mmCIF file of C-alpha atoms and ligand atoms in Angstrom:
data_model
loop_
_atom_site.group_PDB
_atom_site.id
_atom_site.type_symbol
_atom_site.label_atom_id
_atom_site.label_comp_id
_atom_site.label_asym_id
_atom_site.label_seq_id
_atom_site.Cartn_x
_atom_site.Cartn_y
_atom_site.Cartn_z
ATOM 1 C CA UNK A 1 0.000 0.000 0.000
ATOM 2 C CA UNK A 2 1.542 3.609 -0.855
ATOM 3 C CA UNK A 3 1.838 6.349 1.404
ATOM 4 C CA UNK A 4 -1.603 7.236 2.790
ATOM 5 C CA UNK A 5 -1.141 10.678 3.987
ATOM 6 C CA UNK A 6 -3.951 12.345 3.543
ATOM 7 C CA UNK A 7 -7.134 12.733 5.973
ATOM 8 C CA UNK A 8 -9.490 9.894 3.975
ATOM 9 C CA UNK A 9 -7.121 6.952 4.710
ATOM 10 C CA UNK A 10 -7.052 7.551 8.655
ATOM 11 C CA UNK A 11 -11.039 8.025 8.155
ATOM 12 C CA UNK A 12 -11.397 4.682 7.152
ATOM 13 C CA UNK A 13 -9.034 2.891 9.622
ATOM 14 C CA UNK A 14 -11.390 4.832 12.429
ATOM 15 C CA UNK A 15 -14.920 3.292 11.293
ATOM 16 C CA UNK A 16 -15.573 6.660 9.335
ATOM 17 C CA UNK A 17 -17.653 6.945 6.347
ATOM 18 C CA UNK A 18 -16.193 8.534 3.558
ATOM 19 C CA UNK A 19 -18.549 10.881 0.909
ATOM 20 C CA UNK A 20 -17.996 9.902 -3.358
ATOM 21 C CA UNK A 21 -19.058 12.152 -5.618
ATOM 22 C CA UNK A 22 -22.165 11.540 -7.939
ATOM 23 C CA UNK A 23 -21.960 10.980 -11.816
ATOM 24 C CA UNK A 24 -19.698 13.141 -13.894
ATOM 25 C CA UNK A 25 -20.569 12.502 -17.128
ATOM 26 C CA UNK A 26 -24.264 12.467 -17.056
ATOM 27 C CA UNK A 27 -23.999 15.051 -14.890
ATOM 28 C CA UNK A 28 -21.874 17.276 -17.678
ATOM 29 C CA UNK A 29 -24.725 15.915 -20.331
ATOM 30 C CA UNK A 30 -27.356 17.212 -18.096
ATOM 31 C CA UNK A 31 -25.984 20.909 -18.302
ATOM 32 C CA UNK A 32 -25.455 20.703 -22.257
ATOM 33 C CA UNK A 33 -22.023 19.551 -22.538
ATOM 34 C CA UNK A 34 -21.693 16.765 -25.667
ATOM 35 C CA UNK A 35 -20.214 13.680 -24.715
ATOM 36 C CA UNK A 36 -19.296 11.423 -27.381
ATOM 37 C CA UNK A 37 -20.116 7.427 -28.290
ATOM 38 C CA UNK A 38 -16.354 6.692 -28.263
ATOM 39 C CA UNK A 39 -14.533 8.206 -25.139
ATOM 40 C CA UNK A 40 -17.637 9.209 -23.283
ATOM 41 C CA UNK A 41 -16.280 12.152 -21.345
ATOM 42 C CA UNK A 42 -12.748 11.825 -22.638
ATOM 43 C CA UNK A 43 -12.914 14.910 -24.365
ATOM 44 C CA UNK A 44 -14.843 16.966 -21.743
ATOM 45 C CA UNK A 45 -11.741 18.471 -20.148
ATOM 46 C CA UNK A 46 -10.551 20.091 -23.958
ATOM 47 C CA UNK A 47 -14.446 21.094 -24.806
ATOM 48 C CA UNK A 48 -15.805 22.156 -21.700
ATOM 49 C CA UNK A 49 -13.029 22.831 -18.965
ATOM 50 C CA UNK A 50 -14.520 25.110 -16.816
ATOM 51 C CA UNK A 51 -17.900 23.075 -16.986
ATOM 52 C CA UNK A 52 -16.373 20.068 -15.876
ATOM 53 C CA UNK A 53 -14.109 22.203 -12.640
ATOM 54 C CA UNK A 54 -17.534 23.569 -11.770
ATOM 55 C CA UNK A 55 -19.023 19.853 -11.773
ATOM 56 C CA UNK A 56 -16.375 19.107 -9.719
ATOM 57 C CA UNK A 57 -17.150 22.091 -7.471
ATOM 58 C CA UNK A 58 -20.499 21.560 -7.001
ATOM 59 C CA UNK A 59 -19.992 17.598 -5.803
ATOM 60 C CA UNK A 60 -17.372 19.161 -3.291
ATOM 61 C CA UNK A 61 -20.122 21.754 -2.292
ATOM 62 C CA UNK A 62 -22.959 19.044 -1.672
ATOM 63 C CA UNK A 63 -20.163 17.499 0.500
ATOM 64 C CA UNK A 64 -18.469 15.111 -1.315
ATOM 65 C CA UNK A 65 -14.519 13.645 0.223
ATOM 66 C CA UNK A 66 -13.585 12.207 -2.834
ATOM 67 C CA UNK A 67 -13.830 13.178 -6.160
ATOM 68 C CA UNK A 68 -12.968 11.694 -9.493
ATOM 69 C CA UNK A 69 -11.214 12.861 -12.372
ATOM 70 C CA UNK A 70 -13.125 12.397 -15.893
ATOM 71 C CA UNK A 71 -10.813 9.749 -16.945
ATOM 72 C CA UNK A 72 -13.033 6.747 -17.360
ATOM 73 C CA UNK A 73 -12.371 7.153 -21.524
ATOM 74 C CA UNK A 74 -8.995 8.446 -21.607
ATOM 75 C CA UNK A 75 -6.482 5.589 -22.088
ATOM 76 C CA UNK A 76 -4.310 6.424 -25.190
ATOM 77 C CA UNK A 77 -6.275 3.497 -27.599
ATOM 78 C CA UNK A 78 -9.339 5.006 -26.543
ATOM 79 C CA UNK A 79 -8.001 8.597 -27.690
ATOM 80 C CA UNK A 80 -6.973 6.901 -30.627
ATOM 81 C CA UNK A 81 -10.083 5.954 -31.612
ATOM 82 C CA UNK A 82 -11.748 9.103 -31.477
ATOM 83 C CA UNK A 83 -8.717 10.936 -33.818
ATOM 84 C CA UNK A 84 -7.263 12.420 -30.364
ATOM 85 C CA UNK A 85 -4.016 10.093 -29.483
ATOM 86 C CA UNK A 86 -1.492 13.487 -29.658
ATOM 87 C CA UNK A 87 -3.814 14.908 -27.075
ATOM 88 C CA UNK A 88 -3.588 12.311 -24.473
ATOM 89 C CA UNK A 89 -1.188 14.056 -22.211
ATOM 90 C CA UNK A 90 -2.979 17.609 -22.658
ATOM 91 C CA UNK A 91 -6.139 15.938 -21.760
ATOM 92 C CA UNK A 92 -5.361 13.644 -18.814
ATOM 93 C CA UNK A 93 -3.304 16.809 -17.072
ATOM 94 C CA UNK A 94 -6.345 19.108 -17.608
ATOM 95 C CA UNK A 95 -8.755 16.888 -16.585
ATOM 96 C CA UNK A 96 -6.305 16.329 -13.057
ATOM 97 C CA UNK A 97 -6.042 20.183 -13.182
ATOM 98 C CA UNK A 98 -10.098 20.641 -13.365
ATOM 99 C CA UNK A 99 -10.260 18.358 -10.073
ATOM 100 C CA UNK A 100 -7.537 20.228 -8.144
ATOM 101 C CA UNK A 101 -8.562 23.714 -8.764
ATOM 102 C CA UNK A 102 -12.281 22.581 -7.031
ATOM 103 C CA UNK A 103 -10.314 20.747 -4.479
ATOM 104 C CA UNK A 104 -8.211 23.599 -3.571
ATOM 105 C CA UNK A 105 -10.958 26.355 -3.852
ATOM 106 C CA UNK A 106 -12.566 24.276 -1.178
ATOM 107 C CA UNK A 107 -10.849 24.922 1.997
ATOM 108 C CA UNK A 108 -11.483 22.030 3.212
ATOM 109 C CA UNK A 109 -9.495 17.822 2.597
ATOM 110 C CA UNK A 110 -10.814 16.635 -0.601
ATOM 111 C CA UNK A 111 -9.468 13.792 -1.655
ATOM 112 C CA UNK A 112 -8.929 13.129 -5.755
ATOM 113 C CA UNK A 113 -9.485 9.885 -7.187
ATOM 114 C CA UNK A 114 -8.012 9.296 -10.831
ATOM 115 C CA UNK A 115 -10.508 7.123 -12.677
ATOM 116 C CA UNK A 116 -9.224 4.086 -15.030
ATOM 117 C CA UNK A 117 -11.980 1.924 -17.073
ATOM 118 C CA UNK A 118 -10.689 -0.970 -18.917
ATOM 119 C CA UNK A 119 -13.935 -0.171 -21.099
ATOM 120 C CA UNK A 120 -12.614 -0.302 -25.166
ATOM 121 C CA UNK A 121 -13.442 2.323 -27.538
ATOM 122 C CA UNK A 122 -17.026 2.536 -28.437
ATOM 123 C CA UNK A 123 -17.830 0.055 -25.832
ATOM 124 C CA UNK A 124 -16.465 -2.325 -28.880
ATOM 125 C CA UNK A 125 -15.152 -5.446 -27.549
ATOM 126 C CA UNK A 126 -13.408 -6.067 -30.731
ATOM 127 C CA UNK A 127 -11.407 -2.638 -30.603
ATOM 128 C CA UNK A 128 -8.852 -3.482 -27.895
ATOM 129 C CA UNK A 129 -5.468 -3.041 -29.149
ATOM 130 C CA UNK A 130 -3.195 -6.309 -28.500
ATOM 131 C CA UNK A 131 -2.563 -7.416 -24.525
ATOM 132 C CA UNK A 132 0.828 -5.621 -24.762
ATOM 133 C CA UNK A 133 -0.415 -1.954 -26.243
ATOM 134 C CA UNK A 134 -3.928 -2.229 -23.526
ATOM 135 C CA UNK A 135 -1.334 -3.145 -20.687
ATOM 136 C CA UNK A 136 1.621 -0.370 -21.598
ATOM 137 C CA UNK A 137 -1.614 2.061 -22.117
ATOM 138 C CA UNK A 138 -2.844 1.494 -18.329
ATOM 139 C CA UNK A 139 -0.045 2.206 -16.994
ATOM 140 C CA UNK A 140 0.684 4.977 -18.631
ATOM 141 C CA UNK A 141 -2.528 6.457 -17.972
ATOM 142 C CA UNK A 142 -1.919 5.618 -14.484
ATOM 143 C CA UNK A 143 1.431 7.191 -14.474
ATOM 144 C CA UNK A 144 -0.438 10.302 -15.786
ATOM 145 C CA UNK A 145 -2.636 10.820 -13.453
ATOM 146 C CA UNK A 146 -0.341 10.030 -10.437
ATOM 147 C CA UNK A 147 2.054 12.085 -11.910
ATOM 148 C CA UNK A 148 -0.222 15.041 -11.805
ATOM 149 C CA UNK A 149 -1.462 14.733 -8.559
ATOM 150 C CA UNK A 150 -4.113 12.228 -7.698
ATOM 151 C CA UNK A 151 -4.528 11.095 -4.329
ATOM 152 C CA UNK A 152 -5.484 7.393 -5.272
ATOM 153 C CA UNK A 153 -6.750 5.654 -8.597
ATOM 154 C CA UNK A 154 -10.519 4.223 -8.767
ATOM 155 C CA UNK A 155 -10.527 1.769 -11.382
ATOM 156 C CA UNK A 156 -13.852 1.743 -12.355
ATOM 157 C CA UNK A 157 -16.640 -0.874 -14.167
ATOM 158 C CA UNK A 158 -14.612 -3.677 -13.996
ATOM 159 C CA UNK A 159 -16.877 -6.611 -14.764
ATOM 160 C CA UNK A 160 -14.746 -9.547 -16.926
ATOM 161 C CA UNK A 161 -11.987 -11.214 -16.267
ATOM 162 C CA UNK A 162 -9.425 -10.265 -19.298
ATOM 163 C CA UNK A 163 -9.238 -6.759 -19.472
ATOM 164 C CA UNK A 164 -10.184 -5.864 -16.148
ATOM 165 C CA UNK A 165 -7.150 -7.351 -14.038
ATOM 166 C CA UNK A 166 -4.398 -5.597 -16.730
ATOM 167 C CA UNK A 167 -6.069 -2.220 -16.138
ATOM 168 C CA UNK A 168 -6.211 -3.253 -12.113
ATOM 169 C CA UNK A 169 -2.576 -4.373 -11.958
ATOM 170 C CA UNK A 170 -1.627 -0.918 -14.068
ATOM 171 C CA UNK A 171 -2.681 0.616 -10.882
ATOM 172 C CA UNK A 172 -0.857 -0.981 -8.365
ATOM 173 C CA UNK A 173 2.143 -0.356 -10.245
ATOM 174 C CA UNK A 174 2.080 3.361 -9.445
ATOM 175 C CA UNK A 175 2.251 2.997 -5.644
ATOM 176 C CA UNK A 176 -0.684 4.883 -4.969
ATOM 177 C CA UNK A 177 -4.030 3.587 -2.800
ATOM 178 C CA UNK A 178 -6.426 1.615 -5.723
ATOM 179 C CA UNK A 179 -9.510 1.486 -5.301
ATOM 180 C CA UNK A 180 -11.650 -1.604 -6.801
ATOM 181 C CA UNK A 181 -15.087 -0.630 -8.333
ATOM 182 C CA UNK A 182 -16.943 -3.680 -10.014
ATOM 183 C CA UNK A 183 -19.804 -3.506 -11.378
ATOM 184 C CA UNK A 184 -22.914 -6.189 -11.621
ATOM 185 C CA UNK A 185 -26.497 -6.293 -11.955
ATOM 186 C CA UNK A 186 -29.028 -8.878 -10.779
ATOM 187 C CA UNK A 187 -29.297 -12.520 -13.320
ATOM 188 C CA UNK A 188 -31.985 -14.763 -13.091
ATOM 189 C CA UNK A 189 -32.176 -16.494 -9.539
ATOM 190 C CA UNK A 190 -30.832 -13.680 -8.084
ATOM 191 C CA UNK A 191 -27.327 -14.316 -9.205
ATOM 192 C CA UNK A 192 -25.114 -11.301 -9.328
ATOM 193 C CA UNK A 193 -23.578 -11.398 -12.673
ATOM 194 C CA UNK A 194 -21.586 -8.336 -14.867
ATOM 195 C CA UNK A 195 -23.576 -5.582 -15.735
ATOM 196 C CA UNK A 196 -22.601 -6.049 -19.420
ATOM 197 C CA UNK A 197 -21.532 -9.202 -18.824
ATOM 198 C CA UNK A 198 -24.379 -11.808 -18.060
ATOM 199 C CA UNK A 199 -22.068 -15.005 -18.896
ATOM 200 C CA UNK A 200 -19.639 -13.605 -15.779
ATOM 201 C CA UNK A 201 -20.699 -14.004 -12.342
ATOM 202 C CA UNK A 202 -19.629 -11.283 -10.149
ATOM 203 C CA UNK A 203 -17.387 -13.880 -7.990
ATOM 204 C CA UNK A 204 -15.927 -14.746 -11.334
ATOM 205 C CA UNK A 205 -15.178 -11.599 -11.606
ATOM 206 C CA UNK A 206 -13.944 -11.213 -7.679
ATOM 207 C CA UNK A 207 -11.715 -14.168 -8.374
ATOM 208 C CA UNK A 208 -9.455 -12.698 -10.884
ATOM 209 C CA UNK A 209 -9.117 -9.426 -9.289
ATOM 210 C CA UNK A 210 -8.914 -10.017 -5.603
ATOM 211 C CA UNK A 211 -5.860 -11.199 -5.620
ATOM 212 C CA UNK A 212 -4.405 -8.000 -6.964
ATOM 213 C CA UNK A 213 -4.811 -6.544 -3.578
ATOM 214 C CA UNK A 214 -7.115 -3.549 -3.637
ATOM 215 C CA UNK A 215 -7.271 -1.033 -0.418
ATOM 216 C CA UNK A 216 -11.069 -0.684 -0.940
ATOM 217 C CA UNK A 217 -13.379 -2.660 -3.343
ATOM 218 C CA UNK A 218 -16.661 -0.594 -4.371
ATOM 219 C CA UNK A 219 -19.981 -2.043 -5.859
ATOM 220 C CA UNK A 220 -20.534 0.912 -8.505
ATOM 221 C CA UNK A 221 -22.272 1.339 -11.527
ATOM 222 C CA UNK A 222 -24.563 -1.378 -10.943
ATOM 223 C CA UNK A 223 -28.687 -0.749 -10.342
ATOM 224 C CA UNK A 224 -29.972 0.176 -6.608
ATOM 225 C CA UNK A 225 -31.350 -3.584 -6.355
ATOM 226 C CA UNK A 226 -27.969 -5.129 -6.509
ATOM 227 C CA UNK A 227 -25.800 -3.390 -3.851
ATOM 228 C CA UNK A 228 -26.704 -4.845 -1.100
ATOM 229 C CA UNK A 229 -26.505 -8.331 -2.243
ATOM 230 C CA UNK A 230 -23.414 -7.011 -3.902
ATOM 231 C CA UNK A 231 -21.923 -5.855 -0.599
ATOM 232 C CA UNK A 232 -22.462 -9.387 1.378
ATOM 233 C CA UNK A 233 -20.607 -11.019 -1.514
ATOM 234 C CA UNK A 234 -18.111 -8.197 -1.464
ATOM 235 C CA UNK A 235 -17.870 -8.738 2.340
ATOM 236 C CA UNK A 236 -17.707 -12.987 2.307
ATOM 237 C CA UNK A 237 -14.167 -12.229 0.456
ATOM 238 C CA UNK A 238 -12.898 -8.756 1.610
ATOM 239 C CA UNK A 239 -11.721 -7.630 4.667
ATOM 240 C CA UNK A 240 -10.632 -4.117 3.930
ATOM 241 C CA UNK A 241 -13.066 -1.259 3.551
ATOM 242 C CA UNK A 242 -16.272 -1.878 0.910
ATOM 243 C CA UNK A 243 -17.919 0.834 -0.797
ATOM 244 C CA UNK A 244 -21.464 1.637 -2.802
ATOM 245 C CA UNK A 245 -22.160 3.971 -6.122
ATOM 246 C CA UNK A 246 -24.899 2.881 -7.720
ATOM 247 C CA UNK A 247 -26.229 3.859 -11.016
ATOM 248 C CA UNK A 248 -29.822 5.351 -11.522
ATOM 249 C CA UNK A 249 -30.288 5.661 -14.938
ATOM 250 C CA UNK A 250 -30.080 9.288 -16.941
ATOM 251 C CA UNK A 251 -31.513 10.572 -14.208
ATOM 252 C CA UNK A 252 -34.516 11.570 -16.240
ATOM 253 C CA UNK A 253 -36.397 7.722 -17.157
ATOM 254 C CA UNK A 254 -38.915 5.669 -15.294
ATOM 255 C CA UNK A 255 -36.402 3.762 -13.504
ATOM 256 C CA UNK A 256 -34.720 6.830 -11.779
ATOM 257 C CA UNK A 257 -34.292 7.490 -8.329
ATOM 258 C CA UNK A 258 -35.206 10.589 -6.307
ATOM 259 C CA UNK A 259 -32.233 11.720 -3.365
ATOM 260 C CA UNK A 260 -34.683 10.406 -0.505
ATOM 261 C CA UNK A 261 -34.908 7.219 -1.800
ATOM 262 C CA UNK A 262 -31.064 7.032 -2.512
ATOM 263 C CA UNK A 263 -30.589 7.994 0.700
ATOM 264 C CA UNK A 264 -33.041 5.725 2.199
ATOM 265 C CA UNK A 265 -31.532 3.102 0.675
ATOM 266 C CA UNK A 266 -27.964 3.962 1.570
ATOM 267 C CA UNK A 267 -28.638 3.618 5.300
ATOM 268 C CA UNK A 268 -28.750 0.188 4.683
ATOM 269 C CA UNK A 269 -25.551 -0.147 3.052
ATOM 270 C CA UNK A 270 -24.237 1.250 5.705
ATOM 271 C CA UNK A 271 -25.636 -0.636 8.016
ATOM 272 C CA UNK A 272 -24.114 -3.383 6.087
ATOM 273 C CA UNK A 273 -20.633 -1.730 6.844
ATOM 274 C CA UNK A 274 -19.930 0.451 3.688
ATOM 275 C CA UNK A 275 -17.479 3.514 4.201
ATOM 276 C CA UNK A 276 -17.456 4.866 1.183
ATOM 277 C CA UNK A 277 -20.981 6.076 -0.328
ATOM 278 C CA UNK A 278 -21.981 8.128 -3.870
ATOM 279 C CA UNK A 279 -23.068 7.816 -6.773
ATOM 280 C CA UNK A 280 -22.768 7.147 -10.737
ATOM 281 C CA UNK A 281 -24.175 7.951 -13.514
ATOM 282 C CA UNK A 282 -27.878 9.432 -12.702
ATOM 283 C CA UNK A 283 -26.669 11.115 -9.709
ATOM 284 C CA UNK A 284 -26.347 14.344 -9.004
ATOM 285 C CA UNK A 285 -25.260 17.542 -6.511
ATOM 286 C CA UNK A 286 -28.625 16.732 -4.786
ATOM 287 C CA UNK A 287 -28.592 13.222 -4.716
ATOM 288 C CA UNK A 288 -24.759 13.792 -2.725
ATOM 289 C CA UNK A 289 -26.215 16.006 -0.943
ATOM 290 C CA UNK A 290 -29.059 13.852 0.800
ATOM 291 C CA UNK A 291 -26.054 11.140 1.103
ATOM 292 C CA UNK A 292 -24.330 13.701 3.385
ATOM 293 C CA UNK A 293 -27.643 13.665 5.440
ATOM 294 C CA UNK A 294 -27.746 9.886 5.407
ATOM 295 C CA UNK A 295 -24.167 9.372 6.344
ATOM 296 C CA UNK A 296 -24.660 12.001 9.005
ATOM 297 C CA UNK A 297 -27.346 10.245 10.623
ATOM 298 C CA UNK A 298 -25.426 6.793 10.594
ATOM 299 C CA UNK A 299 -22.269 7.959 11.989
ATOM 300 C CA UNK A 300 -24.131 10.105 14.866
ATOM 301 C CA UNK A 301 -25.749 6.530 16.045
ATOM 302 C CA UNK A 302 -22.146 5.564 16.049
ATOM 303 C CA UNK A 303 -21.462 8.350 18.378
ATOM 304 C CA UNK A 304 -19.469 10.378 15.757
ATOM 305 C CA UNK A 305 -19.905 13.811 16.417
ATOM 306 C CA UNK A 306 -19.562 14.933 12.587
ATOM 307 C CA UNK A 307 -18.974 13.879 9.517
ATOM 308 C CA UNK A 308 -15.097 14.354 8.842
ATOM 309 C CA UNK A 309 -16.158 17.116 6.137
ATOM 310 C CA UNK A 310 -18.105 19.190 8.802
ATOM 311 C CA UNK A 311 -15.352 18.457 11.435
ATOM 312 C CA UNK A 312 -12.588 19.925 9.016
ATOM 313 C CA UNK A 313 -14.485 23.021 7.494
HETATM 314 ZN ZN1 ZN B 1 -21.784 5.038 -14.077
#
């Protein structure tokens, strides 16, 4: 495990709960900036800079510990793809540089996670380059980001077992804190199974990853109904700290979910022992926002005074 010296890592070790931001992208989309169907925000921090810093902003102003960088589409392939490989290292540094000028207008510890997807361009499984290229361009997204100044990297959607564990390991190579965020949905019987990937059972999944040794393993991007199970399975195999960010949709559909009820249904989860709570895509300020009420309420039955947010502002 790298150097953990900043106030989130201690949290965690005490019983704390730690705040996640809420979705980036479809939060971005929701205020008229144009993703795109082949790096999804990974050209958000050339297009729309200050759009995505105040995104950022506004996550840390709802309450938010840890943020994350707009990264998930950013790996040099996925650039590629899109016609923007020479702009890989202008884009990765701005997108770090949108994070850190929110964190550091806050006045308050903010921690910054650096996203990594192993997700290939256009969500086209037959567009990864060869193992070699996909590996060498983790870790030198990885570098990238550590290199400009995250405080841990999230990687994110992880769901298979080929791509997944080369993006995972990338990680760990960089010293820094990983975080694990898989991501799952409910099968038939009540089997967890991949969110895109119904023929891999999330302890599949678990099995090929584990052993890489992540310092916190998140249940993200995966539909309200499947965290909790998602947790307990989490839990059966991981001792270290567990974490929840569902996904609700575009935030705008049938199926989406108002801030009480994600908040309603995060007391559970933390019940269940998560520490780190948020959102993906769906969420937003107000949904974090209600989570800092939530996690408020949970940690004062604990006989926390405040959240660490409140304690340090
Ligand atoms: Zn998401």
């Amino acid at each position: 495990m790298g150097a953990m010296n900043v106030p989130w890592a201690d949290s965690l070790r005490g019983g704390r709960t730690l705040l996640l931001d809420g979705g980036t992208g479809t939060e971005l989309r929701r205020r008229g900036a144009a993703l795109d169907d082949t790096t999804w925000t990974g050209l958000v921090p050339l297009a729309n800079y200050d759009l995505l810093r105040t995104v950022h902003a506004d996550y840390i102003a709802a309450g938010a510990d840890v943020i994350t960088t707009s990264t998930f589409g950013t790996a040099r392939f996925v650039l590629e793809a899109a016609g923007h490989g020479a702009d890989f290292a202008a884009i990765n540094q701005r997108a770090v540089a949108a994070a850190r000028e929110a964190r550091d207008a806050a006045g308050r510890a903010v921690a910054i996670a650096g996203s990594i997807s192993c997700l290939p361009p256009r969500y086209d499984l037959h567009a990864y380059p060869d193992e070699t290229v996909e590996s060498a361009a983790y870790r030198e997204l990885a570098d990238t980001l550590a290199t400009g100044g995250v405080d841990l990297l999230i990687v994110e959607m992880l769901q298979e077992t080929h791509h997944a564990p080369l993006a995972l390991a990338a990680a760990r190579t960089t010293g820094l804190p990983v975080w694990l965020g898989v991501s799952c949905r409910l099968g038939a019987g009540e089997t967890l199974i991949g969110f895109d990937f119904p023929l891999v059972p999330l302890e599949t999944c678990l099995d090929a990853l584990l052993p890489l040794a992540p310092d916190a393993v998140a249940v993200m991007h995966s539909p309200v109904p499947a965290i909790a199970p998602a947790l307990t399975a989490l839990r059966r195999r991981f001792r270290g700290p567990l974490g929840a960010y569902p996904e609700i949709g575009d935030g705008t559909g049938a199926g989406s979910v108002t801030s009480a009820e994600l908040s309603a249904e995060a007391a559970g989860w933390l019940e269940a022992g998560a520490q780190i709570v948020g959102g993906c895509c769906g969420t937003t300020p107000e949904h974090i926002r209600s989570l800092r009420s939530a996690i408020g309420a949970h940690e004062a039955r604990r006989g926390y005074a405040a959240a660490p947010s409140e304690s340090r502002g």
